[in-house]
Tab-separated table of C-alpha atoms and ligand atoms in Angstrom:
chain	number	residue	atom	x	y	z
A	792	MET	CA	-48.594	-32.672	-35.577
A	793	TYR	CA	-50.946	-32.476	-32.732
A	794	THR	CA	-52.289	-29.536	-30.814
A	795	LEU	CA	-52.206	-29.883	-27.061
A	796	LEU	CA	-55.565	-28.799	-25.579
A	797	ASP	CA	-54.211	-26.845	-22.626
A	798	GLY	CA	-56.973	-26.922	-19.887
A	799	LYS	CA	-54.836	-24.996	-17.487
A	800	ALA	CA	-54.720	-22.171	-19.787
A	801	VAL	CA	-58.313	-22.177	-20.806
A	802	SER	CA	-59.134	-22.451	-17.037
A	803	ALA	CA	-56.982	-19.415	-16.102
A	804	LYS	CA	-58.655	-17.160	-18.956
A	805	LEU	CA	-62.232	-18.353	-17.860
A	806	ARG	CA	-61.445	-17.792	-14.084
A	807	GLY	CA	-60.478	-14.238	-15.067
A	808	LYS	CA	-63.955	-13.731	-16.790
A	809	ILE	CA	-65.884	-15.313	-13.880
A	810	LYS	CA	-63.982	-13.035	-11.552
A	811	GLU	CA	-65.088	-10.027	-13.429
A	812	ASN	CA	-68.716	-11.102	-13.544
A	813	VAL	CA	-68.639	-12.045	-9.785
A	814	GLU	CA	-67.531	-8.439	-9.125
A	815	LYS	CA	-70.334	-7.092	-11.369
A	816	TYR	CA	-72.846	-9.088	-9.506
A	817	LYS	CA	-71.646	-8.010	-6.156
A	818	ASN	CA	-71.670	-4.218	-7.292
A	819	ASN	CA	-75.184	-4.562	-8.796
A	820	ASN	CA	-76.795	-6.418	-5.959
A	821	GLY	CA	-74.871	-5.284	-2.992
A	822	LYS	CA	-74.228	-8.803	-1.665
A	823	ASP	CA	-71.843	-11.587	-2.121
A	824	ILE	CA	-72.017	-14.942	-3.910
A	825	GLY	CA	-71.902	-17.942	-1.451
A	826	LEU	CA	-70.854	-21.581	-2.020
A	827	ALA	CA	-71.339	-24.104	0.722
A	828	VAL	CA	-69.067	-27.106	0.762
A	829	VAL	CA	-69.986	-29.960	2.910
A	830	MET	CA	-67.497	-32.773	3.745
A	831	VAL	CA	-68.416	-35.723	6.077
A	832	GLY	CA	-65.470	-37.808	7.392
A	833	GLU	CA	-61.765	-37.664	6.518
A	834	ASN	CA	-61.210	-38.862	3.086
A	835	PRO	CA	-57.690	-37.367	2.272
A	836	ALA	CA	-58.401	-37.175	-1.545
A	837	SER	CA	-61.734	-35.308	-0.799
A	838	ALA	CA	-59.844	-32.980	1.646
A	839	ILE	CA	-57.502	-31.877	-1.353
A	840	TYR	CA	-60.537	-31.329	-3.544
A	841	VAL	CA	-62.352	-29.307	-0.933
A	842	ARG	CA	-59.272	-27.255	-0.357
A	843	ASN	CA	-58.853	-26.626	-4.065
A	844	LYS	CA	-62.363	-25.513	-4.305
A	845	ILE	CA	-62.094	-23.054	-1.616
A	846	LYS	CA	-58.874	-21.636	-3.081
A	847	ALA	CA	-60.782	-21.244	-6.537
A	848	CYS	CA	-63.610	-19.479	-4.626
A	849	GLU	CA	-60.913	-16.985	-3.232
A	850	GLU	CA	-59.441	-16.565	-6.642
A	851	VAL	CA	-62.716	-15.447	-8.199
A	852	GLY	CA	-64.267	-13.561	-5.272
A	853	ILE	CA	-66.873	-16.072	-4.358
A	854	LYS	CA	-67.456	-16.492	-0.510
A	855	SER	CA	-66.898	-20.158	0.597
A	856	PHE	CA	-68.504	-21.671	3.559
A	857	SER	CA	-67.055	-24.918	4.612
A	858	TYR	CA	-68.819	-27.509	6.902
A	859	TYR	CA	-66.856	-30.495	8.202
A	860	LEU	CA	-68.897	-33.245	9.851
A	861	SER	CA	-67.122	-36.136	11.668
A	862	GLU	CA	-67.152	-39.842	10.216
A	863	LYS	CA	-69.671	-40.542	12.936
A	864	ALA	CA	-72.210	-37.968	11.670
A	865	SER	CA	-75.646	-39.642	11.246
A	866	GLN	CA	-77.906	-39.370	8.246
A	867	ASN	CA	-80.059	-36.942	10.235
A	868	ASP	CA	-77.084	-34.705	11.052
A	869	VAL	CA	-76.071	-34.458	7.418
A	870	GLU	CA	-79.628	-33.866	6.285
A	871	ARG	CA	-80.235	-31.146	8.786
A	872	LEU	CA	-77.076	-29.297	7.696
A	873	VAL	CA	-77.936	-29.537	4.052
A	874	LEU	CA	-81.545	-28.377	4.820
A	875	SER	CA	-80.286	-25.438	6.720
A	876	LEU	CA	-78.163	-24.498	3.758
A	877	VAL	CA	-81.122	-24.743	1.372
A	878	GLU	CA	-82.877	-22.265	3.424
A	879	ASP	CA	-79.946	-19.951	3.714
A	880	ASN	CA	-80.032	-16.958	1.523
A	881	ALA	CA	-76.364	-16.125	1.569
A	882	ILE	CA	-75.734	-19.597	-0.012
A	883	ASN	CA	-76.228	-19.747	-3.801
A	884	GLY	CA	-74.637	-23.146	-4.264
A	885	ILE	CA	-74.445	-26.294	-2.293
A	886	LEU	CA	-71.852	-28.897	-2.847
A	887	VAL	CA	-71.550	-32.070	-0.889
A	888	GLN	CA	-68.248	-33.646	-1.371
A	889	LEU	CA	-68.478	-37.300	-2.578
A	890	PRO	CA	-67.984	-40.107	-1.494
A	891	LEU	CA	-69.900	-39.918	1.759
A	892	PRO	CA	-69.320	-42.553	4.518
A	893	GLU	CA	-71.026	-45.905	3.716
A	894	HIS	CA	-73.660	-45.465	6.406
A	895	ILE	CA	-74.941	-42.341	4.830
A	896	ASN	CA	-77.547	-42.551	2.010
A	897	ALA	CA	-75.790	-40.262	-0.580
A	898	GLU	CA	-78.827	-40.196	-2.905
A	899	LYS	CA	-81.133	-39.022	-0.151
A	900	VAL	CA	-78.874	-36.295	0.934
A	901	LEU	CA	-78.244	-34.978	-2.713
A	902	GLY	CA	-81.945	-35.073	-3.304
A	903	LEU	CA	-82.526	-32.513	-0.754
A	904	ILE	CA	-80.504	-29.776	-2.804
A	905	PRO	CA	-82.964	-27.906	-4.996
A	906	ALA	CA	-81.979	-27.651	-8.644
A	907	LYS	CA	-81.256	-23.914	-8.545
A	908	LYS	CA	-78.504	-24.578	-5.729
A	909	ASP	CA	-77.275	-27.787	-7.338
A	910	VAL	CA	-73.870	-26.426	-8.591
A	911	ASP	CA	-72.643	-29.920	-9.375
A	912	GLY	CA	-75.441	-30.407	-11.869
A	913	PHE	CA	-76.135	-34.014	-10.577
A	914	SER	CA	-79.889	-33.403	-9.654
A	915	ALA	CA	-82.506	-35.300	-11.540
A	916	GLU	CA	-84.105	-31.977	-12.431
A	917	ASN	CA	-80.750	-30.514	-13.845
A	918	THR	CA	-79.954	-33.866	-15.655
A	919	GLY	CA	-83.421	-34.014	-17.169
A	920	LYS	CA	-83.281	-30.432	-18.355
A	921	LEU	CA	-79.902	-31.172	-19.943
A	922	CYS	CA	-81.542	-34.085	-21.848
A	923	LEU	CA	-84.514	-31.759	-23.046
A	924	GLY	CA	-81.799	-29.178	-24.069
A	925	GLU	CA	-83.103	-26.580	-21.733
A	926	GLU	CA	-81.049	-24.136	-19.735
A	927	CYS	CA	-79.668	-25.799	-16.509
A	928	LEU	CA	-76.656	-26.244	-14.223
A	929	VAL	CA	-74.547	-28.515	-16.151
A	930	ALA	CA	-72.344	-31.205	-14.537
A	931	CYS	CA	-68.785	-29.542	-14.304
A	932	THR	CA	-66.364	-31.977	-15.846
A	933	PRO	CA	-68.272	-32.748	-19.151
A	934	HIS	CA	-69.133	-28.933	-19.310
A	935	GLY	CA	-65.461	-28.114	-18.923
A	936	VAL	CA	-64.626	-30.458	-21.812
A	937	MET	CA	-67.072	-28.662	-24.078
A	938	LYS	CA	-65.431	-25.312	-23.074
A	939	ILE	CA	-62.001	-26.528	-23.992
A	940	LEU	CA	-63.269	-27.665	-27.426
A	941	GLU	CA	-65.009	-24.381	-27.920
A	942	GLU	CA	-61.932	-22.434	-27.005
A	943	TYR	CA	-59.808	-24.200	-29.485
A	944	GLY	CA	-62.321	-23.908	-32.265
A	945	VAL	CA	-62.836	-27.631	-32.604
A	946	GLU	CA	-65.935	-28.272	-34.664
A	947	VAL	CA	-68.392	-30.688	-33.026
A	948	LYS	CA	-71.403	-30.385	-35.307
A	949	GLY	CA	-71.871	-33.364	-37.570
A	950	LYS	CA	-68.819	-35.132	-36.106
A	951	ARG	CA	-68.818	-38.698	-34.805
A	952	ALA	CA	-68.234	-38.534	-31.254
A	953	VAL	CA	-67.502	-41.681	-29.051
A	954	VAL	CA	-67.703	-41.448	-25.205
A	955	VAL	CA	-66.135	-44.374	-23.332
A	956	GLY	CA	-67.870	-44.438	-19.948
A	957	ARG	CA	-71.444	-43.941	-18.958
A	958	SER	CA	-71.420	-42.704	-15.423
A	959	ASN	CA	-74.133	-40.175	-14.402
A	960	ILE	CA	-71.475	-37.631	-13.503
A	961	VAL	CA	-69.299	-37.740	-16.483
A	962	GLY	CA	-70.123	-40.112	-19.315
A	963	LYS	CA	-73.901	-39.607	-19.652
A	964	PRO	CA	-73.956	-35.843	-19.437
A	965	MET	CA	-70.829	-35.791	-21.806
A	966	ALA	CA	-72.875	-37.739	-24.362
A	967	MET	CA	-75.818	-35.450	-23.966
A	968	LEU	CA	-73.702	-32.246	-24.404
A	969	LEU	CA	-72.141	-33.524	-27.610
A	970	LEU	CA	-75.462	-34.556	-29.033
A	971	ASN	CA	-76.898	-31.135	-28.060
A	972	ALA	CA	-74.029	-29.735	-30.028
A	973	ASP	CA	-75.126	-31.738	-33.100
A	974	ALA	CA	-72.549	-34.506	-32.977
A	975	THR	CA	-73.506	-38.048	-33.704
A	976	VAL	CA	-72.837	-39.762	-30.474
A	977	THR	CA	-72.014	-43.370	-29.371
A	978	VAL	CA	-71.685	-44.254	-25.805
A	979	CYS	CA	-69.538	-47.213	-24.918
A	980	HIS	CA	-69.047	-49.122	-21.561
A	981	SER	CA	-67.854	-52.238	-20.135
A	982	LYS	CA	-70.374	-54.447	-21.992
A	983	THR	CA	-69.643	-52.953	-25.338
A	984	LYS	CA	-68.488	-55.450	-28.081
A	985	ASN	CA	-65.878	-54.344	-30.427
A	986	LEU	CA	-64.719	-51.402	-28.395
A	987	GLN	CA	-61.675	-50.880	-30.525
A	988	GLU	CA	-63.853	-50.702	-33.596
A	989	GLU	CA	-66.279	-48.141	-32.125
A	990	CYS	CA	-63.368	-45.985	-30.944
A	991	GLN	CA	-61.596	-46.102	-34.273
A	992	ASN	CA	-64.812	-44.508	-35.778
A	993	ALA	CA	-64.462	-41.514	-33.498
A	994	ASP	CA	-63.658	-37.975	-34.788
A	995	ILE	CA	-63.931	-36.934	-31.206
A	996	LEU	CA	-63.068	-39.606	-28.650
A	997	VAL	CA	-63.715	-38.953	-24.977
A	998	ALA	CA	-62.309	-41.375	-22.478
A	999	ALA	CA	-64.001	-41.333	-18.931
A	1000	ILE	CA	-63.267	-44.998	-17.876
A	1001	GLY	CA	-60.858	-44.711	-14.792
A	1002	LYS	CA	-58.180	-47.218	-16.219
A	1003	PRO	CA	-54.807	-46.055	-16.697
A	1004	LYS	CA	-53.575	-45.859	-20.315
A	1005	PHE	CA	-56.628	-47.973	-21.419
A	1006	ILE	CA	-56.962	-46.103	-24.824
A	1007	THR	CA	-54.162	-47.379	-27.132
A	1008	CYS	CA	-52.886	-46.216	-30.354
A	1009	GLU	CA	-54.860	-48.940	-32.339
A	1010	MET	CA	-58.124	-47.558	-30.820
A	1011	VAL	CA	-57.570	-44.038	-32.374
A	1012	LYS	CA	-58.334	-42.842	-35.839
A	1013	ASP	CA	-55.841	-40.649	-37.550
A	1014	GLY	CA	-56.550	-36.992	-37.089
A	1015	ALA	CA	-58.959	-37.809	-34.036
A	1016	VAL	CA	-59.545	-35.174	-31.276
A	1017	VAL	CA	-58.877	-36.981	-27.985
A	1018	VAL	CA	-60.153	-35.932	-24.731
A	1019	ASP	CA	-58.956	-37.778	-21.597
A	1020	VAL	CA	-61.037	-37.229	-18.488
A	1021	GLY	CA	-59.295	-39.986	-16.514
A	1022	MET	CA	-57.429	-39.355	-13.366
A	1023	ASN	CA	-55.385	-42.361	-12.400
A	1024	ARG	CA	-52.219	-43.527	-10.808
A	1025	ASP	CA	-49.702	-45.516	-12.922
A	1026	GLU	CA	-47.584	-48.431	-11.512
A	1027	ASN	CA	-45.145	-45.751	-10.198
A	1028	GLY	CA	-47.802	-43.681	-8.457
A	1029	LYS	CA	-47.730	-40.840	-11.042
A	1030	LEU	CA	-50.937	-39.274	-12.105
A	1031	CYS	CA	-52.049	-40.499	-15.619
A	1032	GLY	CA	-55.097	-40.478	-17.688
A	1033	ASP	CA	-57.133	-43.197	-19.539
A	1034	VAL	CA	-55.245	-42.545	-22.677
A	1035	ASP	CA	-51.797	-43.914	-23.355
A	1036	PHE	CA	-50.611	-40.380	-24.275
A	1037	ASP	CA	-47.218	-40.925	-25.581
A	1038	LYS	CA	-48.255	-43.591	-27.990
A	1039	VAL	CA	-51.509	-41.990	-29.055
A	1040	LYS	CA	-50.483	-38.256	-29.433
A	1041	ASP	CA	-49.059	-38.342	-32.770
A	1042	LYS	CA	-52.130	-39.740	-34.363
A	1043	CYS	CA	-54.248	-36.952	-33.087
A	1044	SER	CA	-55.242	-33.549	-34.349
A	1045	TYR	CA	-55.888	-32.385	-30.758
A	1046	ILE	CA	-55.344	-34.114	-27.463
A	1047	THR	CA	-55.677	-33.159	-23.657
A	1048	PRO	CA	-52.685	-34.027	-21.299
A	1049	VAL	CA	-53.079	-35.525	-17.862
A	1050	PRO	CA	-52.327	-33.517	-15.736
A	1051	GLY	CA	-53.232	-29.996	-17.277
A	1052	GLY	CA	-56.095	-31.034	-19.535
A	1053	VAL	CA	-59.752	-31.595	-18.343
A	1054	GLY	CA	-58.762	-31.662	-14.588
A	1055	PRO	CA	-58.324	-27.729	-14.038
A	1056	MET	CA	-61.690	-27.100	-15.926
A	1057	THR	CA	-63.830	-28.966	-13.446
A	1058	ILE	CA	-63.364	-26.570	-10.501
A	1059	THR	CA	-63.488	-23.612	-12.847
A	1060	MET	CA	-66.890	-24.873	-14.104
A	1061	LEU	CA	-68.020	-25.126	-10.384
A	1062	MET	CA	-67.186	-21.426	-10.059
A	1063	PHE	CA	-69.171	-20.753	-13.258
A	1064	ASN	CA	-72.169	-22.589	-12.087
A	1065	THR	CA	-72.248	-20.862	-8.804
A	1066	LEU	CA	-72.095	-17.526	-10.558
A	1067	GLN	CA	-74.928	-18.558	-12.703
A	1068	ALA	CA	-76.948	-19.993	-9.685
A	1069	ALA	CA	-76.593	-16.474	-8.171
A	1070	GLN	CA	-77.561	-14.612	-11.326
A	1071	ARG	CA	-80.552	-16.811	-11.901
A	1072	GLY	CA	-81.668	-16.217	-8.232
B	558	LIG	P1	-67.069	-44.562	-13.080
B	558	LIG	O1	-66.239	-45.682	-12.582
B	558	LIG	O2	-68.206	-44.177	-12.370
B	558	LIG	O3	-67.356	-44.979	-14.573
B	558	LIG	C1	-66.468	-45.743	-15.431
B	558	LIG	C2	-67.185	-46.035	-16.775
B	558	LIG	O4	-66.230	-46.694	-17.593
B	558	LIG	C3	-68.313	-46.981	-16.545
B	558	LIG	O5	-69.374	-46.578	-17.326
B	558	LIG	C4	-67.709	-48.395	-17.111
B	558	LIG	O6	-68.757	-49.162	-17.707
B	558	LIG	C5	-66.737	-47.933	-18.004
B	558	LIG	N1	-65.709	-48.984	-18.214
B	558	LIG	C6	-64.942	-49.501	-17.185
B	558	LIG	N2	-64.238	-50.444	-17.782
B	558	LIG	C7	-64.375	-50.346	-19.142
B	558	LIG	C8	-63.854	-51.222	-20.182
B	558	LIG	N3	-63.100	-52.183	-19.977
B	558	LIG	N4	-64.282	-50.996	-21.399
B	558	LIG	C9	-65.211	-49.957	-21.621
B	558	LIG	N5	-65.752	-49.186	-20.532
B	558	LIG	C10	-65.398	-49.435	-19.300
B	558	LIG	O7	-66.098	-43.482	-13.251
B	558	LIG	P2	-66.282	-41.853	-13.484
B	558	LIG	O8	-67.158	-41.478	-14.647
B	558	LIG	O9	-66.625	-41.208	-12.225
B	558	LIG	O10	-64.817	-41.217	-13.776
B	558	LIG	C11	-64.164	-41.791	-14.847
B	558	LIG	C12	-62.684	-41.304	-14.768
B	558	LIG	O11	-62.702	-39.786	-14.872
B	558	LIG	C13	-62.012	-41.573	-13.491
B	558	LIG	O12	-60.628	-41.774	-13.820
B	558	LIG	C14	-62.088	-40.452	-12.689
B	558	LIG	O13	-61.074	-40.315	-11.702
B	558	LIG	C15	-61.993	-39.435	-13.655
B	558	LIG	N6	-62.757	-38.147	-13.306
B	558	LIG	C16	-62.005	-37.074	-13.469
B	558	LIG	C17	-62.555	-35.808	-13.197
B	558	LIG	C18	-61.779	-34.508	-13.471
B	558	LIG	O14	-62.050	-33.524	-12.899
B	558	LIG	N7	-60.733	-34.574	-14.536
B	558	LIG	C19	-63.792	-35.571	-12.636
B	558	LIG	C20	-64.633	-36.882	-12.501
B	558	LIG	C21	-63.948	-38.094	-12.872
B	558	LIG	P3	-69.984	-49.710	-16.878
B	558	LIG	O15	-70.997	-48.618	-16.785
B	558	LIG	O16	-70.385	-50.846	-17.875
B	558	LIG	O17	-69.522	-50.266	-15.619
């Protein structure tokens, strides 16, 4: 019998704690905590994410500042805005919603955000510190995965962890967090040979691929902990993960559902990072 790793419940609990600490910060410092959200163009999926982030800010008492630039904004326009937010003392965290329009050099824009305001945890400095095991703002999605495991008392130390996916925002920081927590980590990707065999070795299997129901029953070891980061649409347009949940679940000791698993944790960890950014000053 498997246990469902309920990200929604963990997220709600964590948001309650964040809210308390935001309140404490405001009382002790006599000022608000501010998160700036920058969106360029009109990507409908991004608009939903941005709305949810603003809603989460309201929930925990963080003041959000939203900036919408048109699709036609120039590199200079975007950079000027971000630089003004870097200088603004009311802003503790800056988030530039990706993807940016094609004519904008995203790397250059993100590079303007100093590590202490990089609440997405994507900057070279925060990524480097994560590798060195130093205190830093950690990428929200993999950080959320670690919080779920912690909340359910899933032991990571000494376990074989396999991460499928090596993106800079999910796969790589996920592998680093598991390694920092003393797992023995393997990272797989599209060029991995014998993927099935690699996955079968996993005590903890994290799927961050972006392909619906890609992880099948044959790839999962009996009793494994399976974490599904994927957010895809199936053939009927229904939200689904990278794991074939219905077929895999009975082999697992723990498994995250999609929706309601990792997804809710990402924005919660953004709130957590914004609070941390303010506390560190
Ligand atoms: P990317 O597309 O950046 O990375 C996908 C990774 O999967 C790559 O490393 C790629 O390998 C690997 N991959 C692709 N095909 C295969 C294959 N056949 N076998 C093995 N590995 C493969 O995606 P992201 O990391 O940004 O996101 C992954 C998933 O997580 C997506 O579904 C995304 O929507 C979701 N996501 C969910 C979030 C949440 O809040 N729950 C937040 C962020 C992402 P290679 O490097 O060789 O190309």
